[in-house]
Short mmCIF file of C-alpha atoms in Angstrom, two decimals:
data_model
loop_
_atom_site.label_atom_id
_atom_site.label_comp_id
_atom_site.label_asym_id
_atom_site.label_seq_id
_atom_site.Cartn_x
_atom_site.Cartn_y
_atom_site.Cartn_z
CA UNK A 14 71.70 66.59 115.84
CA UNK A 15 73.50 69.64 117.17
CA UNK A 16 75.12 70.01 120.55
CA UNK A 17 72.67 71.22 123.17
CA UNK A 18 75.14 73.19 125.22
CA UNK A 19 77.81 75.83 124.89
CA UNK A 20 79.24 75.54 121.35
CA UNK A 21 82.65 76.67 122.57
CA UNK A 22 83.13 74.22 125.48
CA UNK A 23 85.89 71.66 124.94
CA UNK A 24 86.24 68.64 127.23
CA UNK A 25 89.64 66.99 127.51
CA UNK A 26 89.50 63.25 128.19
CA UNK A 27 92.61 61.90 129.93
CA UNK A 28 93.55 59.16 132.43
CA UNK A 29 95.59 61.70 134.38
CA UNK A 30 95.42 62.67 138.01
CA UNK A 31 97.69 60.26 139.87
CA UNK A 32 101.10 61.83 139.55
CA UNK A 33 102.11 61.12 135.95
CA UNK A 34 103.82 64.33 134.85
CA UNK A 35 103.66 63.34 131.19
CA UNK A 36 99.87 63.35 131.27
CA UNK A 37 99.96 66.60 133.26
CA UNK A 38 102.24 68.20 130.66
CA UNK A 39 99.94 67.13 127.83
CA UNK A 40 96.92 68.53 129.65
CA UNK A 41 98.67 71.84 130.33
CA UNK A 42 99.78 72.15 126.71
CA UNK A 43 96.31 71.39 125.34
CA UNK A 44 94.61 73.86 127.68
CA UNK A 45 97.01 76.65 126.73
CA UNK A 46 96.77 76.01 123.00
CA UNK A 47 92.97 75.74 122.97
CA UNK A 48 92.56 78.91 125.03
CA UNK A 49 94.86 80.75 122.63
CA UNK A 50 92.47 79.84 119.83
CA UNK A 51 89.22 80.14 121.77
CA UNK A 52 89.73 82.84 124.38
CA UNK A 53 86.00 83.16 124.98
CA UNK A 54 85.43 79.41 125.27
CA UNK A 55 85.51 77.06 128.21
CA UNK A 56 87.83 74.10 128.77
CA UNK A 57 86.87 71.28 131.12
CA UNK A 58 88.40 67.89 131.85
CA UNK A 59 87.23 64.31 132.30
CA UNK A 60 89.88 62.45 134.30
CA UNK A 61 90.69 59.72 136.81
CA UNK A 62 91.15 62.24 139.61
CA UNK A 63 88.95 65.32 139.15
CA UNK A 64 90.09 66.92 142.40
CA UNK A 65 93.76 66.74 141.40
CA UNK A 66 92.92 68.03 137.91
CA UNK A 67 91.04 71.03 139.29
CA UNK A 68 93.88 71.89 141.65
CA UNK A 69 96.67 71.28 139.13
CA UNK A 70 95.12 72.90 136.06
CA UNK A 71 92.48 75.24 137.43
CA UNK A 72 89.60 73.95 135.28
CA UNK A 73 86.35 72.12 136.12
CA UNK A 74 86.85 68.35 136.07
CA UNK A 75 84.55 65.34 136.05
CA UNK A 76 84.93 61.62 136.66
CA UNK A 77 86.10 59.44 133.79
CA UNK A 78 84.39 56.27 135.08
CA UNK A 79 82.05 54.91 137.72
CA UNK A 80 84.82 53.95 140.13
CA UNK A 81 86.25 57.46 139.97
CA UNK A 82 82.76 58.85 140.47
CA UNK A 83 81.80 56.86 143.53
CA UNK A 84 84.43 54.33 144.58
CA UNK A 85 84.19 53.25 148.22
CA UNK A 86 87.97 52.99 148.37
CA UNK A 87 88.33 56.78 148.30
CA UNK A 88 87.11 59.10 151.05
CA UNK A 89 84.50 61.54 149.78
CA UNK A 90 83.64 64.61 151.84
CA UNK A 91 80.34 65.16 150.09
CA UNK A 92 78.81 61.70 150.44
CA UNK A 93 75.17 61.45 151.45
CA UNK A 94 72.68 58.77 152.41
CA UNK A 95 73.64 55.10 152.53
CA UNK A 96 77.05 55.70 150.95
CA UNK A 97 77.95 58.21 153.67
CA UNK A 98 77.03 55.72 156.39
CA UNK A 99 78.95 52.94 154.62
CA UNK A 100 82.03 55.15 154.26
CA UNK A 101 82.01 56.00 157.97
CA UNK A 102 81.72 52.31 158.89
CA UNK A 103 84.63 51.48 156.61
CA UNK A 104 86.75 54.21 158.18
CA UNK A 105 86.17 52.75 161.63
CA UNK A 106 86.96 49.22 160.44
CA UNK A 107 90.17 50.49 158.82
CA UNK A 108 91.51 51.40 162.24
CA UNK A 109 91.34 47.71 163.16
CA UNK A 110 92.26 45.95 159.89
CA UNK A 111 93.19 47.42 156.52
CA UNK A 112 92.88 43.97 154.92
CA UNK A 113 89.27 43.59 156.06
CA UNK A 114 88.51 47.14 154.95
CA UNK A 115 89.94 46.58 151.47
CA UNK A 116 87.92 43.39 151.08
CA UNK A 117 84.74 45.18 152.11
CA UNK A 118 85.53 48.06 149.75
CA UNK A 119 85.91 45.64 146.85
CA UNK A 120 82.69 43.87 147.74
CA UNK A 121 80.71 47.11 148.03
CA UNK A 122 82.15 48.41 144.76
CA UNK A 123 81.05 45.33 142.84
CA UNK A 124 77.62 45.15 144.50
CA UNK A 125 76.87 48.79 143.73
CA UNK A 126 78.61 48.85 140.33
CA UNK A 127 75.48 48.46 138.12
CA UNK A 128 73.75 51.38 139.83
CA UNK A 129 76.88 53.51 139.81
CA UNK A 130 77.56 52.70 136.16
CA UNK A 131 74.08 53.83 135.16
CA UNK A 132 74.55 56.93 137.27
CA UNK A 133 77.86 57.63 135.53
CA UNK A 134 76.31 57.24 132.08
CA UNK A 135 73.67 59.80 133.03
CA UNK A 136 76.09 62.26 134.62
CA UNK A 137 78.48 61.88 131.64
CA UNK A 138 75.62 62.51 129.23
CA UNK A 139 74.81 65.72 131.07
CA UNK A 140 78.44 66.83 130.73
CA UNK A 141 78.84 65.85 127.07
CA UNK A 142 75.64 67.50 125.92
CA UNK A 143 77.05 70.84 127.15
CA UNK A 144 80.15 70.46 124.99
CA UNK A 145 80.98 71.18 121.38
CA UNK A 146 83.93 68.81 121.41
CA UNK A 147 85.21 65.82 123.42
CA UNK A 148 88.97 65.43 122.94
CA UNK A 149 90.92 62.26 123.66
CA UNK A 150 93.83 64.34 124.87
CA UNK A 151 97.07 62.69 123.81
CA UNK A 152 98.82 60.09 125.95
CA UNK A 153 98.81 56.34 125.39
CA UNK A 154 95.05 56.05 125.62
CA UNK A 155 94.60 53.17 123.17
CA UNK A 156 95.59 50.73 125.86
CA UNK A 157 94.24 48.01 128.13
CA UNK A 158 97.39 47.36 130.20
CA UNK A 159 95.97 49.35 133.09
CA UNK A 160 92.49 48.00 133.80
CA UNK A 161 91.91 45.58 130.93
CA UNK A 162 89.22 46.03 128.25
CA UNK A 163 86.77 47.43 130.78
CA UNK A 164 89.30 50.12 131.64
CA UNK A 165 90.19 52.73 129.07
CA UNK A 166 88.88 50.94 125.95
CA UNK A 167 85.42 50.99 127.51
CA UNK A 168 85.86 54.66 128.51
CA UNK A 169 86.68 55.59 124.91
CA UNK A 170 83.64 53.74 123.63
CA UNK A 171 81.36 55.33 126.23
CA UNK A 172 82.33 58.91 125.44
CA UNK A 173 82.43 58.32 121.69
CA UNK A 174 78.87 56.97 121.89
CA UNK A 175 77.67 59.87 124.05
CA UNK A 176 79.31 62.35 121.68
CA UNK A 177 77.46 60.90 118.72
CA UNK A 178 74.23 60.85 120.74
CA UNK A 179 74.47 64.53 121.69
CA UNK A 180 76.02 65.84 118.47
CA UNK A 181 79.36 66.78 120.02
CA UNK A 182 82.50 66.21 117.98
CA UNK A 183 84.66 63.32 119.18
CA UNK A 184 88.34 64.00 118.49
CA UNK A 185 91.29 61.65 119.00
CA UNK A 186 94.27 63.99 119.24
CA UNK A 187 97.86 62.73 118.98
CA UNK A 188 97.11 59.63 121.03
CA UNK A 189 99.37 56.62 121.34
CA UNK A 190 98.79 52.90 121.54
CA UNK A 191 100.19 50.29 123.89
CA UNK A 192 98.71 46.91 124.78
CA UNK A 193 95.44 46.08 123.04
CA UNK A 194 95.08 42.34 122.49
CA UNK A 195 91.71 41.24 123.87
CA UNK A 196 88.77 40.90 121.49
CA UNK A 197 86.56 43.00 123.75
CA UNK A 198 89.13 45.76 124.13
CA UNK A 199 89.69 45.92 120.39
CA UNK A 200 85.92 46.00 119.83
CA UNK A 201 85.50 48.98 122.18
CA UNK A 202 88.35 50.89 120.54
CA UNK A 203 87.21 49.99 117.03
CA UNK A 204 83.75 51.44 117.70
CA UNK A 205 85.22 54.55 119.33
CA UNK A 206 87.56 55.24 116.42
CA UNK A 207 84.81 54.73 113.87
CA UNK A 208 82.65 57.26 115.71
CA UNK A 209 85.46 59.84 115.85
CA UNK A 210 85.28 62.98 113.71
CA UNK A 211 89.06 63.39 113.69
CA UNK A 212 91.87 60.93 114.43
CA UNK A 213 95.59 61.53 114.86
CA UNK A 214 98.22 59.42 116.55
CA UNK A 215 101.71 60.11 117.92
CA UNK A 216 103.32 56.90 116.59
CA UNK A 217 103.13 55.33 113.16
CA UNK A 218 102.39 51.94 114.72
CA UNK A 219 99.34 53.53 116.37
CA UNK A 220 98.24 54.78 112.94
CA UNK A 221 98.63 51.23 111.62
CA UNK A 222 96.60 49.84 114.52
CA UNK A 223 93.78 52.27 113.80
CA UNK A 224 93.74 51.15 110.18
CA UNK A 225 93.85 47.51 111.25
CA UNK A 226 90.80 48.13 113.44
CA UNK A 227 88.97 49.61 110.45
CA UNK A 228 89.01 53.28 111.40
CA UNK A 229 88.01 55.33 108.34
CA UNK A 230 90.63 57.54 106.75
CA UNK A 231 92.26 59.87 107.34
CA UNK A 232 94.26 58.44 110.22
CA UNK A 233 96.98 61.02 110.68
CA UNK A 234 100.35 61.14 112.38
CA UNK A 235 101.20 64.14 114.55
CA UNK A 236 103.76 64.56 117.36
CA UNK A 237 102.99 64.13 121.04
CA UNK A 238 101.02 67.10 122.37
CA UNK A 239 103.60 67.74 125.08
CA UNK A 240 105.88 69.20 122.40
CA UNK A 241 103.46 72.15 122.17
CA UNK A 242 104.14 73.06 125.80
CA UNK A 243 105.80 76.44 126.22
CA UNK A 244 109.34 75.70 127.43
CA UNK A 245 110.92 78.96 126.25
CA UNK A 246 111.87 79.90 129.81
CA UNK A 247 113.26 76.45 130.61
CA UNK A 248 116.70 76.01 129.15
CA UNK A 249 119.48 74.06 130.83
CA UNK A 250 122.34 76.16 132.16
CA UNK A 251 125.56 74.94 130.54
CA UNK A 252 128.42 74.52 132.98
CA UNK A 253 132.12 74.17 132.37
CA UNK A 254 132.77 71.64 135.14
CA UNK A 255 131.94 67.94 135.22
CA UNK A 256 128.41 66.88 134.34
CA UNK A 257 125.49 67.20 136.70
CA UNK A 258 123.51 64.07 135.90
CA UNK A 259 119.75 63.80 136.24
CA UNK A 260 118.59 60.22 136.82
CA UNK A 261 114.91 59.30 136.56
CA UNK A 262 114.26 55.62 137.43
CA UNK A 263 111.12 53.67 136.63
CA UNK A 264 109.09 51.12 138.61
CA UNK A 265 109.17 48.77 135.60
CA UNK A 266 107.66 45.36 136.48
CA UNK A 267 107.80 46.27 140.17
CA UNK A 268 105.45 43.85 141.99
CA UNK A 269 104.32 46.71 144.21
CA UNK A 270 103.09 49.04 141.48
CA UNK A 271 103.34 47.74 137.89
CA UNK A 272 100.33 45.98 136.30
CA UNK A 273 102.60 43.29 134.82
CA UNK A 274 104.77 42.01 137.64
CA UNK A 275 108.17 40.33 137.42
CA UNK A 276 110.19 40.71 140.60
CA UNK A 277 113.34 39.08 139.22
CA UNK A 278 113.58 41.32 136.15
CA UNK A 279 112.84 44.39 138.24
CA UNK A 280 115.58 43.41 140.71
CA UNK A 281 118.03 42.93 137.84
CA UNK A 282 117.25 46.41 136.51
CA UNK A 283 117.40 47.92 139.99
CA UNK A 284 120.79 46.35 140.79
CA UNK A 285 122.31 47.70 137.56
CA UNK A 286 120.96 51.15 138.33
CA UNK A 287 122.53 50.97 141.79
CA UNK A 288 125.90 50.04 140.24
CA UNK A 289 125.58 52.92 137.80
CA UNK A 290 124.93 55.40 140.61
CA UNK A 291 127.82 54.01 142.63
CA UNK A 292 130.10 54.63 139.65
CA UNK A 293 128.90 58.23 139.33
CA UNK A 294 129.40 58.89 143.04
CA UNK A 295 132.82 57.24 143.01
CA UNK A 296 134.06 59.66 140.38
CA UNK A 297 132.47 62.60 142.22
CA UNK A 298 129.72 63.41 139.70
CA UNK A 299 126.76 65.29 141.10
CA UNK A 300 123.47 63.41 140.70
CA UNK A 301 119.87 64.64 140.84
CA UNK A 302 117.30 61.87 141.30
CA UNK A 303 113.82 62.79 140.06
CA UNK A 304 110.57 61.06 139.13
CA UNK A 305 107.97 61.69 136.45
CA UNK A 306 105.36 59.30 137.90
CA UNK A 307 104.20 58.68 141.44
CA UNK A 308 105.36 55.05 141.64
CA UNK A 309 108.93 56.04 140.79
CA UNK A 310 109.40 57.98 144.03
CA UNK A 311 109.45 54.64 145.87
CA UNK A 312 112.22 53.44 143.54
CA UNK A 313 114.23 56.57 144.33
CA UNK A 314 113.78 55.96 148.06
CA UNK A 315 115.08 52.40 147.67
CA UNK A 316 118.06 53.57 145.62
CA UNK A 317 119.03 56.12 148.25
CA UNK A 318 118.62 53.54 151.02
CA UNK A 319 121.02 51.14 149.28
CA UNK A 320 123.55 53.90 148.63
CA UNK A 321 123.38 55.01 152.26
CA UNK A 322 124.16 51.45 153.35
CA UNK A 323 127.46 51.78 151.44
CA UNK A 324 128.56 54.39 153.97
CA UNK A 325 129.76 56.92 151.39
CA UNK A 326 131.10 59.92 153.30
CA UNK A 327 130.03 62.70 150.92
CA UNK A 328 126.84 61.10 149.63
CA UNK A 329 124.66 64.00 150.80
CA UNK A 330 126.78 66.47 148.85
CA UNK A 331 126.83 64.42 145.66
CA UNK A 332 123.26 63.05 145.47
CA UNK A 333 120.22 65.33 145.59
CA UNK A 334 116.66 63.99 145.73
CA UNK A 335 114.13 66.11 143.87
CA UNK A 336 110.65 66.40 145.34
CA UNK A 337 109.21 67.51 141.98
CA UNK A 338 105.52 66.63 141.73
CA UNK A 339 104.45 69.20 139.11
CA UNK A 340 105.52 70.05 135.57
CA UNK A 341 107.04 73.42 136.58
CA UNK A 342 109.00 71.60 139.31
CA UNK A 343 110.22 69.10 136.72
CA UNK A 344 111.43 71.89 134.46
CA UNK A 345 113.31 73.37 137.40
CA UNK A 346 115.17 70.06 137.66
CA UNK A 347 115.85 70.04 133.92
CA UNK A 348 117.41 73.49 134.20
CA UNK A 349 119.83 72.25 136.88
CA UNK A 350 121.38 69.30 135.02
CA UNK A 351 123.60 68.82 131.98
CA UNK A 352 122.49 65.36 130.87
CA UNK A 353 119.74 62.96 131.89
CA UNK A 354 119.23 59.21 132.21
CA UNK A 355 115.49 58.47 131.88
CA UNK A 356 113.11 55.65 130.97
CA UNK A 357 109.53 56.88 130.95
CA UNK A 358 108.37 58.33 127.66
CA UNK A 359 107.83 61.86 128.92
CA UNK A 360 110.89 61.73 131.10
CA UNK A 361 112.77 61.53 127.81
CA UNK A 362 110.38 63.68 125.76
CA UNK A 363 110.27 66.69 128.07
CA UNK A 364 114.06 66.75 128.20
CA UNK A 365 114.15 66.65 124.40
CA UNK A 366 111.66 69.53 124.36
CA UNK A 367 114.15 71.54 126.43
CA UNK A 368 116.99 70.47 124.10
CA UNK A 369 118.61 68.51 126.93
CA UNK A 370 120.57 65.37 125.88
CA UNK A 371 119.29 62.07 127.24
CA UNK A 372 120.70 58.58 127.69
CA UNK A 373 117.45 56.64 127.40
CA UNK A 374 116.84 53.29 129.08
CA UNK A 375 113.90 52.06 127.02
CA UNK A 376 111.22 49.76 128.43
CA UNK A 377 108.62 50.14 125.67
CA UNK A 378 108.33 50.52 121.88
CA UNK A 379 106.94 54.03 122.33
CA UNK A 380 110.24 55.11 123.89
CA UNK A 381 112.16 53.45 121.03
CA UNK A 382 109.95 55.29 118.56
CA UNK A 383 110.59 58.66 120.19
CA UNK A 384 114.34 58.11 120.34
CA UNK A 385 114.47 57.01 116.70
CA UNK A 386 112.42 60.01 115.58
CA UNK A 387 115.15 62.23 117.06
CA UNK A 388 117.95 60.06 115.61
CA UNK A 389 119.24 59.30 119.09
CA UNK A 390 119.43 55.50 118.74
CA UNK A 391 123.07 55.47 119.85
CA UNK A 392 121.97 57.01 123.14
CA UNK A 393 119.35 54.35 123.93
CA UNK A 394 119.75 51.05 125.79
CA UNK A 395 117.12 48.32 126.37
CA UNK A 396 116.05 48.05 129.98
CA UNK A 397 115.80 44.25 129.93
CA UNK A 398 119.53 43.91 129.20
CA UNK A 399 120.83 46.94 131.07
CA UNK A 400 124.46 46.92 132.17
CA UNK A 401 125.82 49.66 134.41
CA UNK A 402 129.14 49.89 132.57
CA UNK A 403 127.44 50.27 129.20
CA UNK A 404 125.09 52.92 130.55
CA UNK A 405 128.05 54.85 131.97
CA UNK A 406 129.84 54.71 128.60
CA UNK A 407 126.70 55.90 126.82
CA UNK A 408 126.24 58.74 129.29
CA UNK A 409 129.81 59.93 128.79
CA UNK A 410 129.44 59.87 125.02
CA UNK A 411 126.20 61.85 125.18
CA UNK A 412 127.76 64.40 127.50
CA UNK A 413 130.83 64.78 125.30
CA UNK A 414 128.65 65.59 122.26
CA UNK A 415 125.94 67.48 124.16
CA UNK A 416 126.21 70.71 122.16
CA UNK A 417 125.73 68.98 118.81
CA UNK A 418 122.89 66.87 120.23
CA UNK A 419 121.16 69.96 121.61
CA UNK A 420 121.25 71.58 118.19
CA UNK A 421 119.72 68.47 116.60
CA UNK A 422 117.02 68.37 119.25
CA UNK A 423 116.21 72.06 118.80
CA UNK A 424 115.65 71.71 115.06
CA UNK A 425 113.36 68.71 115.47
CA UNK A 426 111.41 70.23 118.35
CA UNK A 427 110.79 73.38 116.31
CA UNK A 428 109.40 71.28 113.45
CA UNK A 429 107.18 69.32 115.84
CA UNK A 430 105.84 72.50 117.42
CA UNK A 431 104.98 73.85 113.99
CA UNK A 432 103.15 70.67 113.04
CA UNK A 433 101.18 70.73 116.28
CA UNK A 434 100.23 74.38 115.74
CA UNK A 435 98.78 73.38 112.40
CA UNK A 436 96.83 70.55 114.01
CA UNK A 437 95.40 72.83 116.71
CA UNK A 438 94.41 75.31 113.98
CA UNK A 439 92.71 72.55 112.04
CA UNK A 440 90.72 71.20 114.99
CA UNK A 441 90.01 74.34 117.04
CA UNK A 442 90.45 77.19 114.59
CA UNK A 443 93.36 79.62 114.10
CA UNK A 444 95.03 81.60 116.82
CA UNK A 445 93.08 84.60 118.04
CA UNK A 446 93.93 87.81 116.16
CA UNK A 447 96.62 89.80 117.93
CA UNK A 448 96.41 93.51 118.74
CA UNK A 449 98.05 94.32 115.42
CA UNK A 450 95.02 92.82 113.72
CA UNK A 451 96.97 90.04 112.06
CA UNK A 452 96.91 86.39 113.01
CA UNK A 453 100.32 84.68 113.31
CA UNK A 454 101.60 82.93 110.20
CA UNK A 455 101.05 79.15 110.10
CA UNK A 456 102.59 78.18 106.78
CA UNK A 457 104.31 74.82 106.74
CA UNK A 458 108.09 74.99 106.47
CA UNK A 459 109.85 72.51 104.23
CA UNK A 460 111.55 70.92 107.22
CA UNK A 461 108.27 70.49 109.11
CA UNK A 462 106.57 69.03 106.06
CA UNK A 463 109.25 66.34 105.90
CA UNK A 464 108.26 65.10 109.36
CA UNK A 465 104.84 64.02 108.09
CA UNK A 466 106.27 61.61 105.54
#
């Protein structure tokens, strides 16, 4: 069966839309690279927050699941009929009691779920049948940590099935794996991977998981798609004075925002981070606090509150709070600092892409994998055993060797970009012919070829 719609339309499937700048960077990179190869084609998105996606990336976007499509917990300007009346009633109740409103929202969502799920299958079918290709667009999408097996594993199965039904290609592109332990979640992912026309993964342990689940070969390794983002205009400005330190905290195990909650371990991490910042301020280092995910802004606010309670006279001059909420804003921060302390995967990765040295505080195997792939193990500390003094020592060592580290990062990033160009060529066709009439060369260098092994 052939696709019924536009043979050049590519749909990018991603759980983005709620402030994760790593997902936003991946989406931006994929859009740019696909358009460079298919200038006459269309790119659309299927995400958790279509409105944010449309505003952030300027492409049509559709709901990734039934809750995104019609959840009562989100105000919808275009609601009609019974749902519009229900939404207005809920808004009035909210003025009296948010707790009652949330309970009613949950009840209405579950009562209407079967109808909304059928509606979402139909609306998704109408989207997929217009596409030549559905792309699982990078990120850690082989995961059930956020939402369980009926979260993203089910989403992958749904769109893989609809792709096969309509004749669209289903492509898993440089995706990563995280938690996938339930039998149902593994079943959904197994079926999705078996229906895929192309599979590549950003970590070797994700490749091994795909093979364990019985995905047919080839199951390929390729770098994270964010490495294909154009960062040529974003290079840190080297300064001769003391280091300007970028610090990007993480809401790891925070009971207020993390799916797995452990208040004691979060408090231990938070207290060590406070001590680290106090040490930087004491020795008059300039600090830029920035976030790469929405939940981390609350952590920054708490850090600043605690530091303010110390009564440090020149705190405002030494500590700057970045309001970065977009990828370009993040790169503006990167250009201002000399070295970074970060935990989230793309907080580390995007600094690497800009050849900026990082002292990583790792909370997950995917961060360990990234750090090891760049041979930066000596600049990585485990978050569960973090000590402020050790982090400060690591930071100083990274800063002292920053020029050599930047050169190492540049060579690896160049190889990764070359590998990703080859993957885009393979999946979407070669780059469009330039005015000279010749397409850019895409031969594999010896160094890049070594990265595949």
